[in-house]
Structures are given as structure tokens and as C-alpha cells.
PDB file of C-alpha atoms in Angstrom:
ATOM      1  CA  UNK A   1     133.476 -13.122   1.163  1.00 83.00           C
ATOM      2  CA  UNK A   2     135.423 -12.915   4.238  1.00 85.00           C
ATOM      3  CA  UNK A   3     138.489 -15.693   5.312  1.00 83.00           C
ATOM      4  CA  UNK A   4     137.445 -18.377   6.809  1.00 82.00           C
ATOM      5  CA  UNK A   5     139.936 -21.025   8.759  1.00 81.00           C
ATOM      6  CA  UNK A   6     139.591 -24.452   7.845  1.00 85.00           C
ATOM      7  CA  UNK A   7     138.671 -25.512  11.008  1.00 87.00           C
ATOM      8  CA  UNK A   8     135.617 -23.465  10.885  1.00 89.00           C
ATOM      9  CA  UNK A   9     132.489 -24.828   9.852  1.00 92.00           C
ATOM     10  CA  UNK A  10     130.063 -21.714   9.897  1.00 94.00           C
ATOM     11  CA  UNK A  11     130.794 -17.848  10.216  1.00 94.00           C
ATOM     12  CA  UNK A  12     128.187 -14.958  10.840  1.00 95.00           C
ATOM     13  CA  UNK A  13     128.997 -11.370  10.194  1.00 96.00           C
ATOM     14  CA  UNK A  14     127.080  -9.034  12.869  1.00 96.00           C
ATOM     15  CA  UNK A  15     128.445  -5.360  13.165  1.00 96.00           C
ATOM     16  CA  UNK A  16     129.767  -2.745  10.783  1.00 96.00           C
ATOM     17  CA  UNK A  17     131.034   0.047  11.925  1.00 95.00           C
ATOM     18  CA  UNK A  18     132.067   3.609  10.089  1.00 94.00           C
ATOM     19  CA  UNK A  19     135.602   2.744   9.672  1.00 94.00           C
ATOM     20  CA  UNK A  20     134.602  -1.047   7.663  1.00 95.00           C
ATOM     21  CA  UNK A  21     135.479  -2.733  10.375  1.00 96.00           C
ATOM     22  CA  UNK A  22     133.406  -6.251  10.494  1.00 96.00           C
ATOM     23  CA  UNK A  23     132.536  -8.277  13.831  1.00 96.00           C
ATOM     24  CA  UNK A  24     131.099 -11.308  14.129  1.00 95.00           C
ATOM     25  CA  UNK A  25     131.238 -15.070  14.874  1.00 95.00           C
ATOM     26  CA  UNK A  26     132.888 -18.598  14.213  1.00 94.00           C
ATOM     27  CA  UNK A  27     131.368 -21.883  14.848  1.00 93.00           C
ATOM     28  CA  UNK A  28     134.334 -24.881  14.483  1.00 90.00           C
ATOM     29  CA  UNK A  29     134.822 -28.097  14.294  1.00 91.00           C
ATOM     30  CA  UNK A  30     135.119 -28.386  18.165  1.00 90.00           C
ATOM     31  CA  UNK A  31     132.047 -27.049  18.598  1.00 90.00           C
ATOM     32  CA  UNK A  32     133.012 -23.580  20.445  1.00 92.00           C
ATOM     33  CA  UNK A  33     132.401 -20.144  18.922  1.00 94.00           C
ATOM     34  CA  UNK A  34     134.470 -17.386  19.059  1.00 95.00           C
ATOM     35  CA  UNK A  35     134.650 -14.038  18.051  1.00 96.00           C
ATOM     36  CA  UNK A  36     136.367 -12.263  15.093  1.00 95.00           C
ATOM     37  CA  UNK A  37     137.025  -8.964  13.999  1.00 95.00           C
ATOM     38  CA  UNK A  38     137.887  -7.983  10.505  1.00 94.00           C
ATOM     39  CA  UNK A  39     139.750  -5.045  10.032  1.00 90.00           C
ATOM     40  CA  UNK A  40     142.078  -3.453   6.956  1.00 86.00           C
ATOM     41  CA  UNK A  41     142.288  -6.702   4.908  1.00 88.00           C
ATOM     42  CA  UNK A  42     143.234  -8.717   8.057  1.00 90.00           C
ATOM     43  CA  UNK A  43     141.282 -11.586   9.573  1.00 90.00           C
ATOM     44  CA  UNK A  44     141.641 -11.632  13.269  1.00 91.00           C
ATOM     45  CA  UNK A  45     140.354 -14.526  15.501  1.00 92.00           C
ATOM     46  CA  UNK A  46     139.801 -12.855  18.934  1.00 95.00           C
ATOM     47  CA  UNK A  47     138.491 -16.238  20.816  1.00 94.00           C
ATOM     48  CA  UNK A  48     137.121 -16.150  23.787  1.00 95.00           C
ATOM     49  CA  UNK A  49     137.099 -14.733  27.230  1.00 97.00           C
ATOM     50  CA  UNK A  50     138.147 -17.252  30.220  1.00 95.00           C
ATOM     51  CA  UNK A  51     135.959 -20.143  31.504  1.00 95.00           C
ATOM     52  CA  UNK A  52     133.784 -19.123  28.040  1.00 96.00           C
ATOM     53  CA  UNK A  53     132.434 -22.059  26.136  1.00 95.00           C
ATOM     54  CA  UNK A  54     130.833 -19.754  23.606  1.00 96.00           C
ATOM     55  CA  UNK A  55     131.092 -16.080  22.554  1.00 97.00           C
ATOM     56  CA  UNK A  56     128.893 -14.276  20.342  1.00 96.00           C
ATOM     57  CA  UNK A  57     129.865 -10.822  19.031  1.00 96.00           C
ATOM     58  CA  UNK A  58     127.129  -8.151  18.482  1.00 97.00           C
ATOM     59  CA  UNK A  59     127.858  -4.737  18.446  1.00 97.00           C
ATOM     60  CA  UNK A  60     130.544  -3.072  17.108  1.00 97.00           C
ATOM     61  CA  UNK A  61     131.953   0.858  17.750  1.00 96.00           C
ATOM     62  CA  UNK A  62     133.807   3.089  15.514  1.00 94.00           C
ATOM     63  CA  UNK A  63     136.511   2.959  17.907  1.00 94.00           C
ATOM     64  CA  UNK A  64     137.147  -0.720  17.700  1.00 95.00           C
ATOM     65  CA  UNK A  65     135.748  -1.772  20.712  1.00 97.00           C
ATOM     66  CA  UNK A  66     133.571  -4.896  20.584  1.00 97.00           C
ATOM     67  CA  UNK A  67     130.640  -6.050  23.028  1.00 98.00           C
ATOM     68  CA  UNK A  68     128.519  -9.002  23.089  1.00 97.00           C
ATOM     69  CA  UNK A  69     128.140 -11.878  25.410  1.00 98.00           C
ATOM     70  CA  UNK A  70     129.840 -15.348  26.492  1.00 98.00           C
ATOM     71  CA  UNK A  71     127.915 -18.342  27.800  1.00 97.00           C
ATOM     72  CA  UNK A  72     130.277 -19.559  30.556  1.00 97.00           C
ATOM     73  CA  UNK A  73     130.999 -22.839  32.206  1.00 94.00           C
ATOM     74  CA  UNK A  74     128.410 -22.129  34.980  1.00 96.00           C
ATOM     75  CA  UNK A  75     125.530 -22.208  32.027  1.00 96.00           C
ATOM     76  CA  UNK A  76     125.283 -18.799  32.977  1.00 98.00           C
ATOM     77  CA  UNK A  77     125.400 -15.759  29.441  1.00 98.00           C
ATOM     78  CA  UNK A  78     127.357 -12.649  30.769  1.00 98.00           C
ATOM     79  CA  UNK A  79     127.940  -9.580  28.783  1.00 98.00           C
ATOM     80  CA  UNK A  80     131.186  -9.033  27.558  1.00 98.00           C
ATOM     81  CA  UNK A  81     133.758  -6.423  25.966  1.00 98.00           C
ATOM     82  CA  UNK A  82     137.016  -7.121  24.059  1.00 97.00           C
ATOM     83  CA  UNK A  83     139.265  -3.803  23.738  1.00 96.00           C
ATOM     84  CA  UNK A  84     143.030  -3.990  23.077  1.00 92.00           C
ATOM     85  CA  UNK A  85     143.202  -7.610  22.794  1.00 93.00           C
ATOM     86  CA  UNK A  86     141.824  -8.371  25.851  1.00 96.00           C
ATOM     87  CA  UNK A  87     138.472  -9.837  27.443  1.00 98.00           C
ATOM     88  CA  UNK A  88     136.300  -8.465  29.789  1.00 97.00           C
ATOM     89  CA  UNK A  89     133.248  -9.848  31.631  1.00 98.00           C
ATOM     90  CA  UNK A  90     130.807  -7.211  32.496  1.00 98.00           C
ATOM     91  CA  UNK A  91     128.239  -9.509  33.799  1.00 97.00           C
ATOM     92  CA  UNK A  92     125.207 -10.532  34.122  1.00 98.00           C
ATOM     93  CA  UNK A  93     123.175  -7.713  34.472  1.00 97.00           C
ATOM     94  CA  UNK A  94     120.416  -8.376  36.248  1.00 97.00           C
ATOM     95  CA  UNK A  95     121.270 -11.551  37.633  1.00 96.00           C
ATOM     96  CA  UNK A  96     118.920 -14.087  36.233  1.00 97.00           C
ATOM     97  CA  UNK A  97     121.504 -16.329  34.362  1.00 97.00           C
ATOM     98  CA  UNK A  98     121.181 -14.900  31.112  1.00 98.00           C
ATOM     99  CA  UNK A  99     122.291 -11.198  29.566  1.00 98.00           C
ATOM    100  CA  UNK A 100     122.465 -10.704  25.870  1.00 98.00           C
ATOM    101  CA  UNK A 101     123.635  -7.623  24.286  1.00 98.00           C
ATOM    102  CA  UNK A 102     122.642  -6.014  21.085  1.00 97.00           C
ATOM    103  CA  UNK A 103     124.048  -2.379  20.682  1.00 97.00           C
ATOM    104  CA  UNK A 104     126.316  -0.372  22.069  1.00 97.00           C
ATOM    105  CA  UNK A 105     127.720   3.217  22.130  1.00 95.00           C
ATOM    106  CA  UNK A 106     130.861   5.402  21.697  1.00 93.00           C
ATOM    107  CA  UNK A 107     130.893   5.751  25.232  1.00 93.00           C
ATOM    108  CA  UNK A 108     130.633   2.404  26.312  1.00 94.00           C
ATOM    109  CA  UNK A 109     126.641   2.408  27.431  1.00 95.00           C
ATOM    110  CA  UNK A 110     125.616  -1.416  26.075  1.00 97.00           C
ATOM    111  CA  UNK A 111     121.697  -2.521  25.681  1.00 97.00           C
ATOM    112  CA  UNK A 112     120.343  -5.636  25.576  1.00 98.00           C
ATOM    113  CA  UNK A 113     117.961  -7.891  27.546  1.00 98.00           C
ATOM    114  CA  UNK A 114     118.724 -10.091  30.959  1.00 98.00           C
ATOM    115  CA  UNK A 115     116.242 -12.358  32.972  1.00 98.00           C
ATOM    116  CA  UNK A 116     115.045 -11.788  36.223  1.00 96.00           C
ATOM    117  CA  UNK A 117     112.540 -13.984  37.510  1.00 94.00           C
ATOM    118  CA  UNK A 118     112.675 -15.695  34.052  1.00 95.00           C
ATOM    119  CA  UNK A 119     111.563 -12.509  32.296  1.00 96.00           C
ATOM    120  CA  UNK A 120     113.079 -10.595  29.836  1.00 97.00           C
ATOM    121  CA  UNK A 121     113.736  -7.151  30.607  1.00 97.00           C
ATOM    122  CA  UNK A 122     115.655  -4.316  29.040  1.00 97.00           C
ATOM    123  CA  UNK A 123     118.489  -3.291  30.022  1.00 97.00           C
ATOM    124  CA  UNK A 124     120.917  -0.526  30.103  1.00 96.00           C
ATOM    125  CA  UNK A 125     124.943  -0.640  31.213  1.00 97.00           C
ATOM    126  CA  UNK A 126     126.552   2.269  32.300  1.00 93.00           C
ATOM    127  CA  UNK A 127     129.364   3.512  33.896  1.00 90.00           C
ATOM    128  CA  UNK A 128     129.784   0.008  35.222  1.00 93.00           C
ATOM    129  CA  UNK A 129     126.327  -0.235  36.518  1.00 94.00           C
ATOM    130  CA  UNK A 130     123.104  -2.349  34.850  1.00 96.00           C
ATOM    131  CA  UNK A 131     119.767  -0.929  35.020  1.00 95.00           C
ATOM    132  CA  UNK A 132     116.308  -2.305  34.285  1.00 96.00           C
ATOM    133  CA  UNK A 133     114.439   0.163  32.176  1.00 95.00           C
ATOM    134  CA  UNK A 134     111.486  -0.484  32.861  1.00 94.00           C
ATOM    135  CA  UNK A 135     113.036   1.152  36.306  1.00 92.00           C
ATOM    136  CA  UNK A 136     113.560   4.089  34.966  1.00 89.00           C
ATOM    137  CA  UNK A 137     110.247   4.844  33.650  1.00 86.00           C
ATOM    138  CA  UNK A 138     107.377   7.018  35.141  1.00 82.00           C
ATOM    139  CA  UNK A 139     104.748   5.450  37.000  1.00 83.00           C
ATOM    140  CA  UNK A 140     102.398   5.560  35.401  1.00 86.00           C
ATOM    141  CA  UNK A 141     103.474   4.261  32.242  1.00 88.00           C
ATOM    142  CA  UNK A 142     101.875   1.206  30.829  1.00 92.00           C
ATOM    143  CA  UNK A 143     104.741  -0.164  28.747  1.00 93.00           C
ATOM    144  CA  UNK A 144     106.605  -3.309  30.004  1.00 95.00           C
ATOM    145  CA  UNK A 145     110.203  -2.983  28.210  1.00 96.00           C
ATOM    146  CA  UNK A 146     111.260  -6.331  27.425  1.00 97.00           C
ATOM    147  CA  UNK A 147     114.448  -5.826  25.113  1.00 97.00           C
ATOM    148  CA  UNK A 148     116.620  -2.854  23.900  1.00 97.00           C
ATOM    149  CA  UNK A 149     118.117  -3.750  20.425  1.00 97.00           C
ATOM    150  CA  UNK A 150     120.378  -0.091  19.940  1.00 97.00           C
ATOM    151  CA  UNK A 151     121.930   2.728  21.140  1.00 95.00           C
ATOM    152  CA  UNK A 152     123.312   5.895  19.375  1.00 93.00           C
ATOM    153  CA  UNK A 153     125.875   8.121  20.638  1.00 91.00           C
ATOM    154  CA  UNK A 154     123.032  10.964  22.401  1.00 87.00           C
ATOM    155  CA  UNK A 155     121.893   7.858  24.521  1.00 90.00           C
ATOM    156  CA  UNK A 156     118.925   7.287  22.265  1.00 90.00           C
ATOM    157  CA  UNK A 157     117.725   3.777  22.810  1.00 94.00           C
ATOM    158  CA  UNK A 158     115.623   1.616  20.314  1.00 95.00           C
ATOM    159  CA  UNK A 159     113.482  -0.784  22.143  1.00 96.00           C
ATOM    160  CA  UNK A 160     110.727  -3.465  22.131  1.00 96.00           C
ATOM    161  CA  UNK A 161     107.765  -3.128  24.367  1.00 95.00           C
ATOM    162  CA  UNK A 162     104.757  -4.501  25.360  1.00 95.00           C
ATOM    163  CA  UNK A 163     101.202  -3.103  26.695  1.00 92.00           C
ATOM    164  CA  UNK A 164      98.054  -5.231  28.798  1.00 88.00           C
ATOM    165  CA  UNK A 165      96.667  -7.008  25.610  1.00 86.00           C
ATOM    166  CA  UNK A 166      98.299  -6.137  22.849  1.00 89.00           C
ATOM    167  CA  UNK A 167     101.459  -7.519  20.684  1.00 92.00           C
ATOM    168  CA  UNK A 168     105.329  -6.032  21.008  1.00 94.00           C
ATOM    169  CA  UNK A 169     105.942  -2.835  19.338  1.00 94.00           C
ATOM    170  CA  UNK A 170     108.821  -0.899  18.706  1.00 95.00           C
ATOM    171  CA  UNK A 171     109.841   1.845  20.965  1.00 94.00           C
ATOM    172  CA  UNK A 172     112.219   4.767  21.267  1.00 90.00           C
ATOM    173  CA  UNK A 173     113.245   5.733  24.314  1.00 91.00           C
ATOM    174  CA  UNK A 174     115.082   9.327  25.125  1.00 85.00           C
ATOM    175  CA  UNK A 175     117.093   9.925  28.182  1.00 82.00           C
ATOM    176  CA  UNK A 176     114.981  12.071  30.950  1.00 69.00           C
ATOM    177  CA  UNK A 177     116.112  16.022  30.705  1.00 54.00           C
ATOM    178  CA  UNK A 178     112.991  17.278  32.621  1.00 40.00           C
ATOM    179  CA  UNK A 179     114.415  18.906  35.432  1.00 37.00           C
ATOM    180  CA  UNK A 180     114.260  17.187  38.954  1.00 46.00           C
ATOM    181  CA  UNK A 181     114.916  13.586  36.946  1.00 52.00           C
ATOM    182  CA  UNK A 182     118.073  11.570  36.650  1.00 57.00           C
ATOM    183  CA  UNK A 183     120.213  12.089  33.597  1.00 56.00           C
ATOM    184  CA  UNK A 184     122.599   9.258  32.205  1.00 58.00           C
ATOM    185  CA  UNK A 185     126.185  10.683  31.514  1.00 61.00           C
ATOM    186  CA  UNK A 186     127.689   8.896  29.002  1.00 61.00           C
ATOM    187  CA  UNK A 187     131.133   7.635  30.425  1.00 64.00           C
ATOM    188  CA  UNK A 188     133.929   9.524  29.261  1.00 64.00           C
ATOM    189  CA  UNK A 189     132.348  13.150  29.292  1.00 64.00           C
ATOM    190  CA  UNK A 190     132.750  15.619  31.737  1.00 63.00           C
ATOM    191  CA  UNK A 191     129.765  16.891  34.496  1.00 63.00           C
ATOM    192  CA  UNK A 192     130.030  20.727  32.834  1.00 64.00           C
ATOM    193  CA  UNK A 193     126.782  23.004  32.430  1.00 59.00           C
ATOM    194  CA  UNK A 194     126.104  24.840  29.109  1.00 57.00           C
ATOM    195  CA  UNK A 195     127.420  28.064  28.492  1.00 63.00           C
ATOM    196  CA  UNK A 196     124.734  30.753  28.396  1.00 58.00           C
ATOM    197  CA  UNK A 197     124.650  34.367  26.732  1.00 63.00           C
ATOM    198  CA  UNK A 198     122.146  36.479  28.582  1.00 58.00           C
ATOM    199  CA  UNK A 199     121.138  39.067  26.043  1.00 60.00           C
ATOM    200  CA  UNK A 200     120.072  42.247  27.018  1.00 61.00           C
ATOM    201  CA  UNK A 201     116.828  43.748  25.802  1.00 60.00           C
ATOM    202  CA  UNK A 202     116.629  47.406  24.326  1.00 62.00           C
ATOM    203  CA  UNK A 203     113.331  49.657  24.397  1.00 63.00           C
ATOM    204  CA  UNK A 204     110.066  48.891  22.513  1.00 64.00           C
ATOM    205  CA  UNK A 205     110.585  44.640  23.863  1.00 59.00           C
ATOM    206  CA  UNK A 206     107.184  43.242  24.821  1.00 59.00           C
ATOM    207  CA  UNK A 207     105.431  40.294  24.777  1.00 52.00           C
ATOM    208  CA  UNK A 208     104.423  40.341  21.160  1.00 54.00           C
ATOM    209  CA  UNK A 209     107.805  41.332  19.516  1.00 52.00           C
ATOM    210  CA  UNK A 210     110.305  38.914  22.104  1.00 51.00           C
ATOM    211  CA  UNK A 211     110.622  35.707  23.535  1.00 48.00           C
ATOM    212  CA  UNK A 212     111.018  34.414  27.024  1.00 45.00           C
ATOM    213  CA  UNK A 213     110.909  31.676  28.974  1.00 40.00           C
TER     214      UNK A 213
END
């Protein structure tokens, strides 16, 4: 088992990631909950951001960087990131009092689920902006996203959705790469195109010996 303070009363492990780090969560005898983050034999209590009653730590990236979200003293959840000892509030993404986050990325894109209108709705941070997936779907499509539970590091996005009559099911969701729709960059990369060999065809090529597009 992992160290555990005497003043805390319960402690919930919630993120792994490839280099054994462990995040996760105190409860203690004051009542608050903060954050902790194991890491080489060493038990670190990280607390919790400012104005936060309550933090709860739930996604964890090989770098070290840990998201989750805070409730605050306005009763209003914000997602949140700690990174080289310090705190920061990213928000609440789509302004309906409550974000919670559930996965994040190398690059810093975070999932979760926020309210609007008192309705769940997936959700999708960034490069320091929040977007409502169902926003970014066709149409025409008849799934209402309602949470996104993971991310991986190509911006592939595990998800919960629902259809007119029928229960939740689980989901994943690409990023667009049709031509003509937006794109996500994940923060930290940089805007270049492909590099592309043109190869030159030699006599006898036709349609049943080559490939084109």
C-alpha cells in the first residue's frame, strides 16, 4: 500500500502513468481533499489550488503533469492542472457550474463532461479553449455526446453517447481529416505539411498494374 498521513482518513488511487507514477486523492480529518502524487518511493501531498475546498485528481501524463478538477468556494467544479508545483484553474468549460475531467493527453488536450443548461455534455480542452463535442459533429448525426472518459496521444477520444430511445453506449471518436473540416492540433506541435515523394512512372504503367489517387 501507499503512505498515508495520519490525518487522513480515506485515500483513492486514480492514474498510472508509464513511468509508475500514481495520482490520486486524500480525504482528512478536516474534511477537505487534496491531491497527491506518488512518485520514486516519495509521497507527495500537492493540496489544493486557491479558494478550492476540494480537489480531485484524475488523469495522469507520462510527463508528470496532473489534471482533474476543484470544487471552489463559489459551489462552482472547475477543471484544473498542477505542473511544477503549481495550480492552475482552467475553468469551467462550458459554463454551467460544473466541469469534471477524466483523461488527458501528452499535449495537454483534457476530456471530460460540463453542464450547460443542466446537461451533461462532452467536452474537449484545447489550446486553452473548451469545446462541446457534440459541436463538432456533422449534422446529421444522431448521437448526443454526453461524457468523454479518455484521450490518447493521436487525439483519439473514448466517449459515452446517447441516441432517441435507446440506452448510453460507448463511443470512439477520431479527429476530422476529411479535407475542408477543422483539424485539432495538439498543443505543442508545429503547423508543418507531410513530406511527399512524387514517384515517377516508367513505360508499360496502366490502370491494372499501378495505383493512383
Amino acid at each position: 500500500p501507499l503512505p498515508m498521513a495520519t490525518n487522513v482518513l480515506s485515500q483513492w488511487a486514480t492514474a498510472v502513468n508509464a513511468t509508475g507514477q500514481i495520482a490520486g486523492y486524500n480525504l482528512d480529518t478536516a474534511g477537505t481533499t487534496n491531491a497527491f502524487l506518488y512518485s520514486l518511493g516519495e509521497f507527495v501531498d500537492l493540496g489544493r489550488p486557491t479558494n478550492a475546498l476540494h480537489v480531485l485528481a484524475t488523469a495522469l501524463t507520462d510527463q508528470g503533469t496532473l489534471y482533474g478538477h476543484a470544487v471552489f468556494a463559489d459551489s462552482v467544479t472547475r477543471a484544473v492542472r498542477w505542473d511544477s508545483g503549481q495550480w492552475t484553474v482552467l475553468g469551467d468549460f462550458l459554463n454551467g457550474g460544473k466541469t469534471e475531467v477524466t483523461g488527458a493527453n501528452r499535449y495537454g488536450q483534457v476530456v471530460g463532461r460540463s453542464l450547460t443548461n443542466g446537461v451533461w455534455r462532452a467536452v474537449l480542452y484545447t489550446e486553452g479553449q473548451a469545446f462541446d463535442l457534440n459541436a463538432r459533429q456533422s449534422s446529421d448525426s444522431p448521437w448526443t455526446l454526453i461524457n468523454a472518459v479518455a484521450i490518447n496521444d493521436l487525439s483519439q477520444i473514448a466517449a459515452t453517447g446517447t441516441r432517441s430511445n435507446a440506452p448510453p453506449q460507448a463511443l470512439l471518436l477520431f479527429p476530422a481529416s476529411e479535407i475542408g473540416r477543422r483539424v485539432f492540433r495538439p498543443e505543442g506541435t508545429l503547423p508543418l505539411l507531410p513530406d511527399i515523394t512524387i514517384l515517377k512512372g516508367s513505360g508499360g504503367d496502366d490502370k491494372k498494374n499501378s495505383f493512383h489517387w
